mmCIF file of C-alpha atoms and ligand atoms in Angstrom:
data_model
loop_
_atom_site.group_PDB
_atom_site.id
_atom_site.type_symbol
_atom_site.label_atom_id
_atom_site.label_comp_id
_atom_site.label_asym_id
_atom_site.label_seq_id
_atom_site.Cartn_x
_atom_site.Cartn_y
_atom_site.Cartn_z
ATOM 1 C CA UNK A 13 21.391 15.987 -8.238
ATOM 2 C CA UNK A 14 22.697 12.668 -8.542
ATOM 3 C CA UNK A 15 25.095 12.348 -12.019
ATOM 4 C CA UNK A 16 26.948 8.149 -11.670
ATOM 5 C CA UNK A 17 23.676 5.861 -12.705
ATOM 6 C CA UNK A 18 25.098 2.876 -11.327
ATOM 7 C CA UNK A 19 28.300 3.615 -8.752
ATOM 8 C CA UNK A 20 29.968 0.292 -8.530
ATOM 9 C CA UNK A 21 30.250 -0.474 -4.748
ATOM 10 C CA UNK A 22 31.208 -3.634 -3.193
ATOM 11 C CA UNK A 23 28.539 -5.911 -1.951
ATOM 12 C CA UNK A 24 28.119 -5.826 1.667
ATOM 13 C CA UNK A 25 26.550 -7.924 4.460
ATOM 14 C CA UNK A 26 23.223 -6.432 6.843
ATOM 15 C CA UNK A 27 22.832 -8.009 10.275
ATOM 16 C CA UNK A 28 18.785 -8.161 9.863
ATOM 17 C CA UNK A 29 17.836 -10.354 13.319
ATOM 18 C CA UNK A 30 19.263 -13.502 13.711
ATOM 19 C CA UNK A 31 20.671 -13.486 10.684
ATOM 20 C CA UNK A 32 23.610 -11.979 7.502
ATOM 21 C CA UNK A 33 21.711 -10.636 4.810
ATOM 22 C CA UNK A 34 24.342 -9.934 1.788
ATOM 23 C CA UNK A 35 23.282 -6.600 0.105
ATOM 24 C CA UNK A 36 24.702 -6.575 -3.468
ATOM 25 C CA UNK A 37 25.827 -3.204 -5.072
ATOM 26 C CA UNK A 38 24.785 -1.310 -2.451
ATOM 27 C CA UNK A 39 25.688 2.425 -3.818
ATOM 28 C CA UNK A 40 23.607 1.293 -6.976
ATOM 29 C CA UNK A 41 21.831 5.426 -7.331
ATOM 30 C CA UNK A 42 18.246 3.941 -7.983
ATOM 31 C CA UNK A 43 16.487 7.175 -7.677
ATOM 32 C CA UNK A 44 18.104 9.320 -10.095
ATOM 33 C CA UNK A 45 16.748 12.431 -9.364
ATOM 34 C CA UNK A 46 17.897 12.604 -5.700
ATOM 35 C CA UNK A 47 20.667 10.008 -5.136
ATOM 36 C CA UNK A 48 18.983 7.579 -3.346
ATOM 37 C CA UNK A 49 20.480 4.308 -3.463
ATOM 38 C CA UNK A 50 19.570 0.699 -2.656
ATOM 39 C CA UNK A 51 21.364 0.427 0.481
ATOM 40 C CA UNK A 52 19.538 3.819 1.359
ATOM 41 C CA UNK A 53 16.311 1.445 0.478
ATOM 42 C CA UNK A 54 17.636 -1.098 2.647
ATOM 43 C CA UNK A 55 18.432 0.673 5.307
ATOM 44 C CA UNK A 56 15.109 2.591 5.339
ATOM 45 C CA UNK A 57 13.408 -0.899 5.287
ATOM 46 C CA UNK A 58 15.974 -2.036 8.035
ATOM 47 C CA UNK A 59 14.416 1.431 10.210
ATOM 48 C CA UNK A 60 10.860 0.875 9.646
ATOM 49 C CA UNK A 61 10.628 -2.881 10.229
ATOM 50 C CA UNK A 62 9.273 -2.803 13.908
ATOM 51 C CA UNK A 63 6.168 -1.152 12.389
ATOM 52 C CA UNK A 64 5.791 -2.309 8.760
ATOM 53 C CA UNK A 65 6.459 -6.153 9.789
ATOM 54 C CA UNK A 66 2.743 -6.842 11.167
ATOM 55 C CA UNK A 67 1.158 -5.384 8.388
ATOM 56 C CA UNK A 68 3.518 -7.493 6.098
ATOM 57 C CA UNK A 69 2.902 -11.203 8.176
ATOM 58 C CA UNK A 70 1.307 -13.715 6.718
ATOM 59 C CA UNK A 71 0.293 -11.303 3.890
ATOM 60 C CA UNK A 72 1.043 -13.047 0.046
ATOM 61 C CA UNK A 73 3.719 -10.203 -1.518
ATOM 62 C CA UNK A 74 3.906 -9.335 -5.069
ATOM 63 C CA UNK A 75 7.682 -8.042 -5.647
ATOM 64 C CA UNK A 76 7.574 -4.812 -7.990
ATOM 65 C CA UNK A 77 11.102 -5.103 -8.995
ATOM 66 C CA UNK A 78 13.346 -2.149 -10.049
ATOM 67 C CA UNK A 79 16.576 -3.291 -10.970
ATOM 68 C CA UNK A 80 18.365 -0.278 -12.742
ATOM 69 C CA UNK A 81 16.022 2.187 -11.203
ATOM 70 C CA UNK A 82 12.918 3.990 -10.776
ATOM 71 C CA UNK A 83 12.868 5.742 -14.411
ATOM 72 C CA UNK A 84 13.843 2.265 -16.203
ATOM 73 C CA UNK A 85 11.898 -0.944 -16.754
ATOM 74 C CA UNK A 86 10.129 -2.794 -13.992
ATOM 75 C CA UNK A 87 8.431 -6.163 -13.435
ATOM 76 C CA UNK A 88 5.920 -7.380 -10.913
ATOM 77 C CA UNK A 89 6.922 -11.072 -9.590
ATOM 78 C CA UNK A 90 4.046 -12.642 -7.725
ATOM 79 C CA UNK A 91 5.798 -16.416 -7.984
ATOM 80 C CA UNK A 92 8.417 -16.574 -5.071
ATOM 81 C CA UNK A 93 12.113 -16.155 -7.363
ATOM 82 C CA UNK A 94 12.893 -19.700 -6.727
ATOM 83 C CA UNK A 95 16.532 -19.095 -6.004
ATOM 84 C CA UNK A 96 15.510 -17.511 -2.256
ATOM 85 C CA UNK A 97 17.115 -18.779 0.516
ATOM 86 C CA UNK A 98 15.402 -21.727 2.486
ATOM 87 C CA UNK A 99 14.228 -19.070 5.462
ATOM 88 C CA UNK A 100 11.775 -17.054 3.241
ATOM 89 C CA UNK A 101 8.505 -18.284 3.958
ATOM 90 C CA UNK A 102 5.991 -18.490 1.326
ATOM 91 C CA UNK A 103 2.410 -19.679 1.127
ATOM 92 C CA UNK A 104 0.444 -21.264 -2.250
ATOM 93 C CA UNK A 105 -2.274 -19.475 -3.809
ATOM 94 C CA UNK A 106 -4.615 -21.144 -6.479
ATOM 95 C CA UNK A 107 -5.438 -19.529 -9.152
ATOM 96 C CA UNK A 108 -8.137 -20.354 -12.322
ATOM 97 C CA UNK A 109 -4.687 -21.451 -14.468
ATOM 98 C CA UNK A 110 -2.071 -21.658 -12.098
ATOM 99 C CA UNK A 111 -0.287 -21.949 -8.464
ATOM 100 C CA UNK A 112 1.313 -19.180 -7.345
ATOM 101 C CA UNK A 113 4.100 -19.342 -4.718
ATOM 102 C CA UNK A 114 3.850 -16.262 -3.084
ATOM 103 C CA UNK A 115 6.796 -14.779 -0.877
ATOM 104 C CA UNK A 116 5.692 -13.303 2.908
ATOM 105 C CA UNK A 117 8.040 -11.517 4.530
ATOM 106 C CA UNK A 118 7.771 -12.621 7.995
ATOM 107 C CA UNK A 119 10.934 -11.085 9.678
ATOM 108 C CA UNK A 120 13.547 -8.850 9.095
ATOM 109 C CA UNK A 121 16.044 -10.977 7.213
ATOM 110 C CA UNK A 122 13.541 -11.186 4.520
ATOM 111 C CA UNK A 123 13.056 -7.532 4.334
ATOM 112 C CA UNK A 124 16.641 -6.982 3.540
ATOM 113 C CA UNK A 125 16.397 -9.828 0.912
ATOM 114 C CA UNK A 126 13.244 -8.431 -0.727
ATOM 115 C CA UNK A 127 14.903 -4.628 -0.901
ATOM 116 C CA UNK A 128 18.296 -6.395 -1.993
ATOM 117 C CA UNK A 129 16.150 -7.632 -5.194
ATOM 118 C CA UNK A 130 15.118 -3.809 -6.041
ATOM 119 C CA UNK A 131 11.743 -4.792 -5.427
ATOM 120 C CA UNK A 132 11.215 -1.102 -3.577
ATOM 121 C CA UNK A 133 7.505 -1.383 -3.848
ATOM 122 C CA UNK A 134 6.001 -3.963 -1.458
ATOM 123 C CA UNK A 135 2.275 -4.702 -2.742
ATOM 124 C CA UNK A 136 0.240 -7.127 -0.568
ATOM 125 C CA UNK A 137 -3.710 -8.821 -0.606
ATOM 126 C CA UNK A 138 -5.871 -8.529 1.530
ATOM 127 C CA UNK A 139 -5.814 -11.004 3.057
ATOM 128 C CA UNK A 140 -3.423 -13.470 5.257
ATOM 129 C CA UNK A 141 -2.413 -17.266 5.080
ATOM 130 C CA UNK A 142 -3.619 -19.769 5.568
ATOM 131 C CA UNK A 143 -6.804 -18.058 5.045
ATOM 132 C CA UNK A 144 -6.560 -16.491 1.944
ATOM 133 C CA UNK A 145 -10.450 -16.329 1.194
ATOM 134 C CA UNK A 146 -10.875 -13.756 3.777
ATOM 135 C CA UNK A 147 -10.491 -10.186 3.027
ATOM 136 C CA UNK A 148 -8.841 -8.563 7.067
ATOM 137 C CA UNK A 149 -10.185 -4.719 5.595
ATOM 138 C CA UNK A 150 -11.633 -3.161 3.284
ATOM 139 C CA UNK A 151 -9.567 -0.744 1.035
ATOM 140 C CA UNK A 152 -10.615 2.307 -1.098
ATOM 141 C CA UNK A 153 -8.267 3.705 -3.833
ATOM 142 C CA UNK A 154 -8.933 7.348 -4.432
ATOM 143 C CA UNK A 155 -7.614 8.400 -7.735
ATOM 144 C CA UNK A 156 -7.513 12.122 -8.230
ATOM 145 C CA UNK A 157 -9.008 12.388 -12.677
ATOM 146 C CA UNK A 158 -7.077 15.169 -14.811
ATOM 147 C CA UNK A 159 -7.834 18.543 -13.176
ATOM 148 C CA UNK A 160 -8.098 16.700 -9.597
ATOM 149 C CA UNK A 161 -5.406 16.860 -7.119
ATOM 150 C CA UNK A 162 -4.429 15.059 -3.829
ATOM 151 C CA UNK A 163 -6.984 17.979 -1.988
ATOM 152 C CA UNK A 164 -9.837 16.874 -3.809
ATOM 153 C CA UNK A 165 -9.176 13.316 -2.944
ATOM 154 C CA UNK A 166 -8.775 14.451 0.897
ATOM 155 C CA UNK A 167 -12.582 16.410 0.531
ATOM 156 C CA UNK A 168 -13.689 13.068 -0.612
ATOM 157 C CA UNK A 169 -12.034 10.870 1.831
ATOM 158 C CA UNK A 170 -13.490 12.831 4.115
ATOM 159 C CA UNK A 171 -17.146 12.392 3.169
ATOM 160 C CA UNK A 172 -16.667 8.610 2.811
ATOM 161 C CA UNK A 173 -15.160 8.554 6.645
ATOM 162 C CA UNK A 174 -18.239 10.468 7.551
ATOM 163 C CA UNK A 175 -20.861 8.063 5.562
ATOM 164 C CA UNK A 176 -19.149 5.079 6.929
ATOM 165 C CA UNK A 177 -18.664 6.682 10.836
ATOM 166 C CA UNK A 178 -22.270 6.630 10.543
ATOM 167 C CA UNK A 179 -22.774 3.112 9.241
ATOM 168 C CA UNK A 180 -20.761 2.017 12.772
ATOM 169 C CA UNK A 181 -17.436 2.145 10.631
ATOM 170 C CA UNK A 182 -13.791 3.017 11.379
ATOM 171 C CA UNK A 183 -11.870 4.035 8.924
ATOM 172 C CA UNK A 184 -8.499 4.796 8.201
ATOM 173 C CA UNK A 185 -6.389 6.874 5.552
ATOM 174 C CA UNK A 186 -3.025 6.899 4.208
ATOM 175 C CA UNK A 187 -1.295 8.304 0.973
ATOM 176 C CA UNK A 188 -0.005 5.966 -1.664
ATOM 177 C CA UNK A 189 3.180 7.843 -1.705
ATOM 178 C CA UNK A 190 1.684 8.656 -5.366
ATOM 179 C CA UNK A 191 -0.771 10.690 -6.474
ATOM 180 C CA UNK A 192 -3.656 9.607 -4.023
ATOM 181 C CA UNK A 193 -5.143 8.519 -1.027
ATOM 182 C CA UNK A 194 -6.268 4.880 0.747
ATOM 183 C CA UNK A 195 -9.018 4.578 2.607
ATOM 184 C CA UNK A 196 -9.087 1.529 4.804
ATOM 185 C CA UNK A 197 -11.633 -0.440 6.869
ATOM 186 C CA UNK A 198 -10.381 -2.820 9.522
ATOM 187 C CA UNK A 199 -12.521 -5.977 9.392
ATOM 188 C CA UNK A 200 -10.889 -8.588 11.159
ATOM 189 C CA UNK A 201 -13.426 -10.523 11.364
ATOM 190 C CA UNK A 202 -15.186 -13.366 9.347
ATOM 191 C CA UNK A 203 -16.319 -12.385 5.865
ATOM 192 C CA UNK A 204 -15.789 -13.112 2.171
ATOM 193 C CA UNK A 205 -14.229 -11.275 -0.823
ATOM 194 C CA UNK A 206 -18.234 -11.677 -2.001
ATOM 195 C CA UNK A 207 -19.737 -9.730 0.880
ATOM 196 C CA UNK A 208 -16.635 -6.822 0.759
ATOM 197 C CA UNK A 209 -17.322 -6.696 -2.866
ATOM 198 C CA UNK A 210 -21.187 -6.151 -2.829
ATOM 199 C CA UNK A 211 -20.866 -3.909 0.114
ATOM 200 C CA UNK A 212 -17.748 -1.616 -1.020
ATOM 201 C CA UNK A 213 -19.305 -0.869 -4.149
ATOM 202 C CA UNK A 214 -23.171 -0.382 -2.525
ATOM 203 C CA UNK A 215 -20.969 2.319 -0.583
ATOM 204 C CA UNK A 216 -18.961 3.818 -3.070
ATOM 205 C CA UNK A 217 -21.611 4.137 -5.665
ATOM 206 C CA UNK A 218 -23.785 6.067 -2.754
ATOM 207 C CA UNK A 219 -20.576 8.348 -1.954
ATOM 208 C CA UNK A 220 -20.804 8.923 -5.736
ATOM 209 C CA UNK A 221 -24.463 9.898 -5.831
ATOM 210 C CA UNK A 222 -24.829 12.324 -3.370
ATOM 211 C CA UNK A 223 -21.522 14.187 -4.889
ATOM 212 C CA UNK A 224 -21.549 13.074 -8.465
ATOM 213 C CA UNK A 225 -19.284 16.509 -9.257
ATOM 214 C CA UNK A 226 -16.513 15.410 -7.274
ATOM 215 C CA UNK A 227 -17.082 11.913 -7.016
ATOM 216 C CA UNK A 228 -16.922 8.816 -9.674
ATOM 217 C CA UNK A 229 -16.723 5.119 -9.654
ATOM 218 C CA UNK A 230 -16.534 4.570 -12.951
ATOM 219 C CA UNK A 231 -13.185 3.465 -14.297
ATOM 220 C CA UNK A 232 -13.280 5.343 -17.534
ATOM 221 C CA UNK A 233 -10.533 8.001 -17.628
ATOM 222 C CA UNK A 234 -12.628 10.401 -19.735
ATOM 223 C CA UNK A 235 -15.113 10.229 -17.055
ATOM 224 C CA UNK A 236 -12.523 11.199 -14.369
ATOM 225 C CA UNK A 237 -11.901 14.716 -15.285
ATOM 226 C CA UNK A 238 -12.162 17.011 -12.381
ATOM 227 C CA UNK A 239 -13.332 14.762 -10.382
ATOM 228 C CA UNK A 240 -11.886 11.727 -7.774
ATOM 229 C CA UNK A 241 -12.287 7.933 -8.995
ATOM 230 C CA UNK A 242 -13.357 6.086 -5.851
ATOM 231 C CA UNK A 243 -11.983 2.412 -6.630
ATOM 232 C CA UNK A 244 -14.174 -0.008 -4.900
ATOM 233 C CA UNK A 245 -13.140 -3.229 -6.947
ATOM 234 C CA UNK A 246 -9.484 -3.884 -5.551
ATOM 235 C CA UNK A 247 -11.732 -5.456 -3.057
ATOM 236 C CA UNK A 248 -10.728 -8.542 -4.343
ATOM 237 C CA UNK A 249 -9.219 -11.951 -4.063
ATOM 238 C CA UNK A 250 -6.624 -11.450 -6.230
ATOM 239 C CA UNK A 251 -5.887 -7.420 -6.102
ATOM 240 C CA UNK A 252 -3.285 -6.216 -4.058
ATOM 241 C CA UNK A 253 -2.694 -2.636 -2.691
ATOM 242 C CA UNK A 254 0.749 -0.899 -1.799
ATOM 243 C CA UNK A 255 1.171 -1.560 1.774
ATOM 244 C CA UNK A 256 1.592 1.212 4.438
ATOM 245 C CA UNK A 257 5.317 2.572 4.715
ATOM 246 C CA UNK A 258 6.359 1.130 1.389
ATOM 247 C CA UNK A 259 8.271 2.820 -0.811
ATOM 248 C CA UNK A 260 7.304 3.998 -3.810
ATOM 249 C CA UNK A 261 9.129 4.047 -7.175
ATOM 250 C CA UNK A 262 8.588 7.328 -8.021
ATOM 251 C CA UNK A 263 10.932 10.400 -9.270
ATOM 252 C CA UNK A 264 11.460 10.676 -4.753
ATOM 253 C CA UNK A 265 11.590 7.982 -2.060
ATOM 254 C CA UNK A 266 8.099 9.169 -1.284
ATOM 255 C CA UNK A 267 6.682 6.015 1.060
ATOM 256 C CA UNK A 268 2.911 5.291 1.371
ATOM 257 C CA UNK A 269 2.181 7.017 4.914
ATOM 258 C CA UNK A 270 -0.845 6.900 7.286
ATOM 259 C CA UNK A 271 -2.328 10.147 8.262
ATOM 260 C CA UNK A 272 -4.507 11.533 11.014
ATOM 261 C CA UNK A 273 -8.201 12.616 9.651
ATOM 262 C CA UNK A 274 -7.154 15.603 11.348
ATOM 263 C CA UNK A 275 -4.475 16.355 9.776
ATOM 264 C CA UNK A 276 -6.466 15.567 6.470
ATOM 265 C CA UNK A 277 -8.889 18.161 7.608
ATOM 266 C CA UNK A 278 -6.156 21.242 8.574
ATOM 267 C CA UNK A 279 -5.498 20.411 4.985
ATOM 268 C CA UNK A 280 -8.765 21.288 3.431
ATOM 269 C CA UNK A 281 -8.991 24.028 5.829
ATOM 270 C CA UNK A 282 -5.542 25.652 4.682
ATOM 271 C CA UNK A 283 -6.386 24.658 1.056
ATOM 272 C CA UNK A 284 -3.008 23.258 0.815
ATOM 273 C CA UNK A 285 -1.913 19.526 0.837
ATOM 274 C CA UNK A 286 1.657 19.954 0.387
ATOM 275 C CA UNK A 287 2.804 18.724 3.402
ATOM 276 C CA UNK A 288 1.025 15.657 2.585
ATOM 277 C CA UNK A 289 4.006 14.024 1.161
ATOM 278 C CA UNK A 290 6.395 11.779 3.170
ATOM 279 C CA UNK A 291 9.702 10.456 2.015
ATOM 280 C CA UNK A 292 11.736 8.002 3.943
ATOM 281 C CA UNK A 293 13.274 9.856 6.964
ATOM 282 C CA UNK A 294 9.936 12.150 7.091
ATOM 283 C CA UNK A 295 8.089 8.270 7.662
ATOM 284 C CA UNK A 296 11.033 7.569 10.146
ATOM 285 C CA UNK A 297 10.388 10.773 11.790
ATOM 286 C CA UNK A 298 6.579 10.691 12.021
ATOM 287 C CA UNK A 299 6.971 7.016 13.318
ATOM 288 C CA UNK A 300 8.986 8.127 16.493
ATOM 289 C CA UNK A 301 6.884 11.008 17.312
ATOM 290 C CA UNK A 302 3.144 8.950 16.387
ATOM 291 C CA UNK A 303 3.957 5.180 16.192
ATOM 292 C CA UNK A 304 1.979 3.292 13.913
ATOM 293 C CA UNK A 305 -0.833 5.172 12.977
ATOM 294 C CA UNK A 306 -2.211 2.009 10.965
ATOM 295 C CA UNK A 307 -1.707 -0.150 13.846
ATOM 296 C CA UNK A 308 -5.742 0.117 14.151
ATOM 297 C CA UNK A 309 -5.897 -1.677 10.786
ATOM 298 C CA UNK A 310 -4.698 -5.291 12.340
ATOM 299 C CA UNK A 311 -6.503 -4.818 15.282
ATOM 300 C CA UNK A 312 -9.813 -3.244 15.161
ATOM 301 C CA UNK A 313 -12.823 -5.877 14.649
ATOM 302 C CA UNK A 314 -15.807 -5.005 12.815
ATOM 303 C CA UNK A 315 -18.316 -6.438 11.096
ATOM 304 C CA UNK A 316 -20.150 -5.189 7.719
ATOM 305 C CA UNK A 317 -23.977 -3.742 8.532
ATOM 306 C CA UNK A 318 -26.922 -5.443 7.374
ATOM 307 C CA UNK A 319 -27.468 -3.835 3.912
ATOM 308 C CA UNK A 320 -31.046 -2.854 2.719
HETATM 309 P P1 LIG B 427 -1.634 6.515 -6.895
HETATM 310 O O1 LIG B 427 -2.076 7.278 -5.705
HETATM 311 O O2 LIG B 427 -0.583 7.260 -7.632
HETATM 312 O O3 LIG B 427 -2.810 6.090 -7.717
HETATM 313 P P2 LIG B 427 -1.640 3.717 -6.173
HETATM 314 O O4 LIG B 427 -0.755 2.829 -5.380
HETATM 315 O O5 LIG B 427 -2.997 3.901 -5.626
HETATM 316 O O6 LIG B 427 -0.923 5.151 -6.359
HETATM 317 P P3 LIG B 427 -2.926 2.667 -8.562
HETATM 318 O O7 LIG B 427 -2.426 2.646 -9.966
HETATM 319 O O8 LIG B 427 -4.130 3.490 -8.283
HETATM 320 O O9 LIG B 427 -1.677 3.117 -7.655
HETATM 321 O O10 LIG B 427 -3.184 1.166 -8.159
HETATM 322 C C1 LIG B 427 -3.714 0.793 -6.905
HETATM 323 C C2 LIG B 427 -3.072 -0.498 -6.466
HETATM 324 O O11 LIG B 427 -3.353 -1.541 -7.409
HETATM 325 C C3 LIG B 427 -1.537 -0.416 -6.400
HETATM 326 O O12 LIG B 427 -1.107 0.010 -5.126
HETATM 327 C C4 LIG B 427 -1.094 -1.823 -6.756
HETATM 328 O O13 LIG B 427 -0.929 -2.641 -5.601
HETATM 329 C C5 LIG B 427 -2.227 -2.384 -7.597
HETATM 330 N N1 LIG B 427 -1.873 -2.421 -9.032
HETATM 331 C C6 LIG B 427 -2.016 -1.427 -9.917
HETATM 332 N N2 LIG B 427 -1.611 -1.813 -11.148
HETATM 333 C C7 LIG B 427 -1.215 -3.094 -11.045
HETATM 334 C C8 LIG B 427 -0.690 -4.079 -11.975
HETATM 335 N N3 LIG B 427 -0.494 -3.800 -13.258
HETATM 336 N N4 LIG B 427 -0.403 -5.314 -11.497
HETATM 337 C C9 LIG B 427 -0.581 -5.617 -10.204
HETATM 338 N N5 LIG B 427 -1.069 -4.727 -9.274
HETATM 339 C C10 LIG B 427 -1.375 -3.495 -9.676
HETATM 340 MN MN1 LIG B 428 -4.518 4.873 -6.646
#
């Protein structure tokens, strides 16, 4: 148990690439409850960049910005802090009321500079510039309601693999490094935020049908209870998700992992889904021994069935 909040340390430089990225109060504790510290974040960033950079390229960011810590007040940035250095790239988005200059980290050097702002959680769209109109997956939020739990999102995600296998779908899963699971579906192919939109919630709402005592897609909390909220509509232009091996800003460095369905279905069969939660070296670990489980998600091609 950590006790110094803040443990002044002297700022210090990152080789990141080509280039010096200075890392400013490096011992900074910003997860309380274990000690973990920005330059812990950096580093972990630093360690996972050869697999979370191509799921980060050419993706619009939205910084979710810590600055004394996971259990104090955070912001979400989605304009590009205008005092970044000339090499982060960024990419304009149009909005009803506004234009958003959107950071994308392209290399490693803008890692460092994104964790050096305390932004530990790294929350992209779907899709990637210059094409911004075009969703490159599918994702599926599983929320566990009051009385749920991470096993009855698993039973769930399950099902929904099964219904889309059978619809000519892959799918893919990993945790949120929170309380639930993401289900993805590599598109990578043409298609609109309209036709993702009409056919993620065609498919959730049958998911929900066939196992309406486990399964909802109806936002209301109080409908939640017991069961697992199946999120359909962050299929959307404007929605972003946590992307795969960020960190989250929870209580532990817990990072949003990807997981084999088998290992989602030992799981289920053990009843227990404790080892289901990943923290930074656990991610680093994994990585080594399994690569990039997600790596599926960039490259698979598939196209949405004919509904009807
Ligand atoms: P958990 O498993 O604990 O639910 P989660 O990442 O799925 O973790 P959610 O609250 O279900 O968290 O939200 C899903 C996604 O929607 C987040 O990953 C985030 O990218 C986005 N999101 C949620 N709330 C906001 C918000 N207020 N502003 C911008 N994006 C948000
Ligand atoms: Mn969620």
């Amino acid at each position: 148990m950590a006790t110094a909040k803040s443990s002044k340390s002297p700022p210090s430089s990152i080789r990141a690439g080509k280039r010096e990225v200075s890392v400013s109060n490096p011992g900074k504790i910003l997860y309380p409850e274990t000690g973990f510290t920005k330059g812990e974040a950096v580093q972990y960033y630093l360690a996972i960049a050869p697999v979370l950079l191509p799921h980060l390229k050419h993706r619009p960011l939205t910084l979710k910005r810590y600055p004394n810590g996971v259990d104090q007040p955070f912001f979400y940035e989605k304009m590009c802090p205008s005092h970044r250095p000339d090499w982060v790239a960024t990419t304009r988005m149009t909005t009803t009321n506004r234009e958003i200059d959107f950071c994308m980290v392209e290399d490693a050097a803008t890692l460092v500079w994104v964790a050096n702002l305390a932004s530990l959680e790294l929350h992209t769209l779907l899709s990637r510039a210059p094409d911004l109109d075009r969703p490159t997956f599918m994702v599926f939020d599983h929320d566990p309601g009051d009385g749920a739990d991470m096993l009855d999102c698993i039973r769930v995600a399950l099902r929904f693999r099964d219904m889309l296998e059978q619809l000519g779908l892959k799918s893919f899963a990993k945790t949120s490094g929170g309380k639930g699971l993401h289900l993805y579906v590599p598109l990578n192919t043409p298609v609109t935020f309209d036709e993702t939109k009409v056919f993620s919630r065609a498919v959730a709402q049958v998911l929900e049908k066939e196992d309406a005592a486990h399964v909802t897609t109806n936002m209301r909390k109080d409908l939640r209870k017991g069961k697992v909220f199946v999120d359909w509509s962050q299929n959307d232009r404007h929605k972003t998700t946590v992307c795969v091996y960020s960190l989250r800003a929870r209580t532990r460095p817990t990072v949003s992992t990807p997981v084999e369905w088998e290992e989602l279905e030992r799981a289920v069969k053990k009843k227990d889904a404790s080892g289901l939660a990943f923290e930074t070296a656990d991610v680093l670990k994994r990585v080594k021994k399994k690569g990039d489980l997600f790596e599926p998600v960039l490259k698979v091609k598939q196209k949405l069935p004919r509904m009807g």
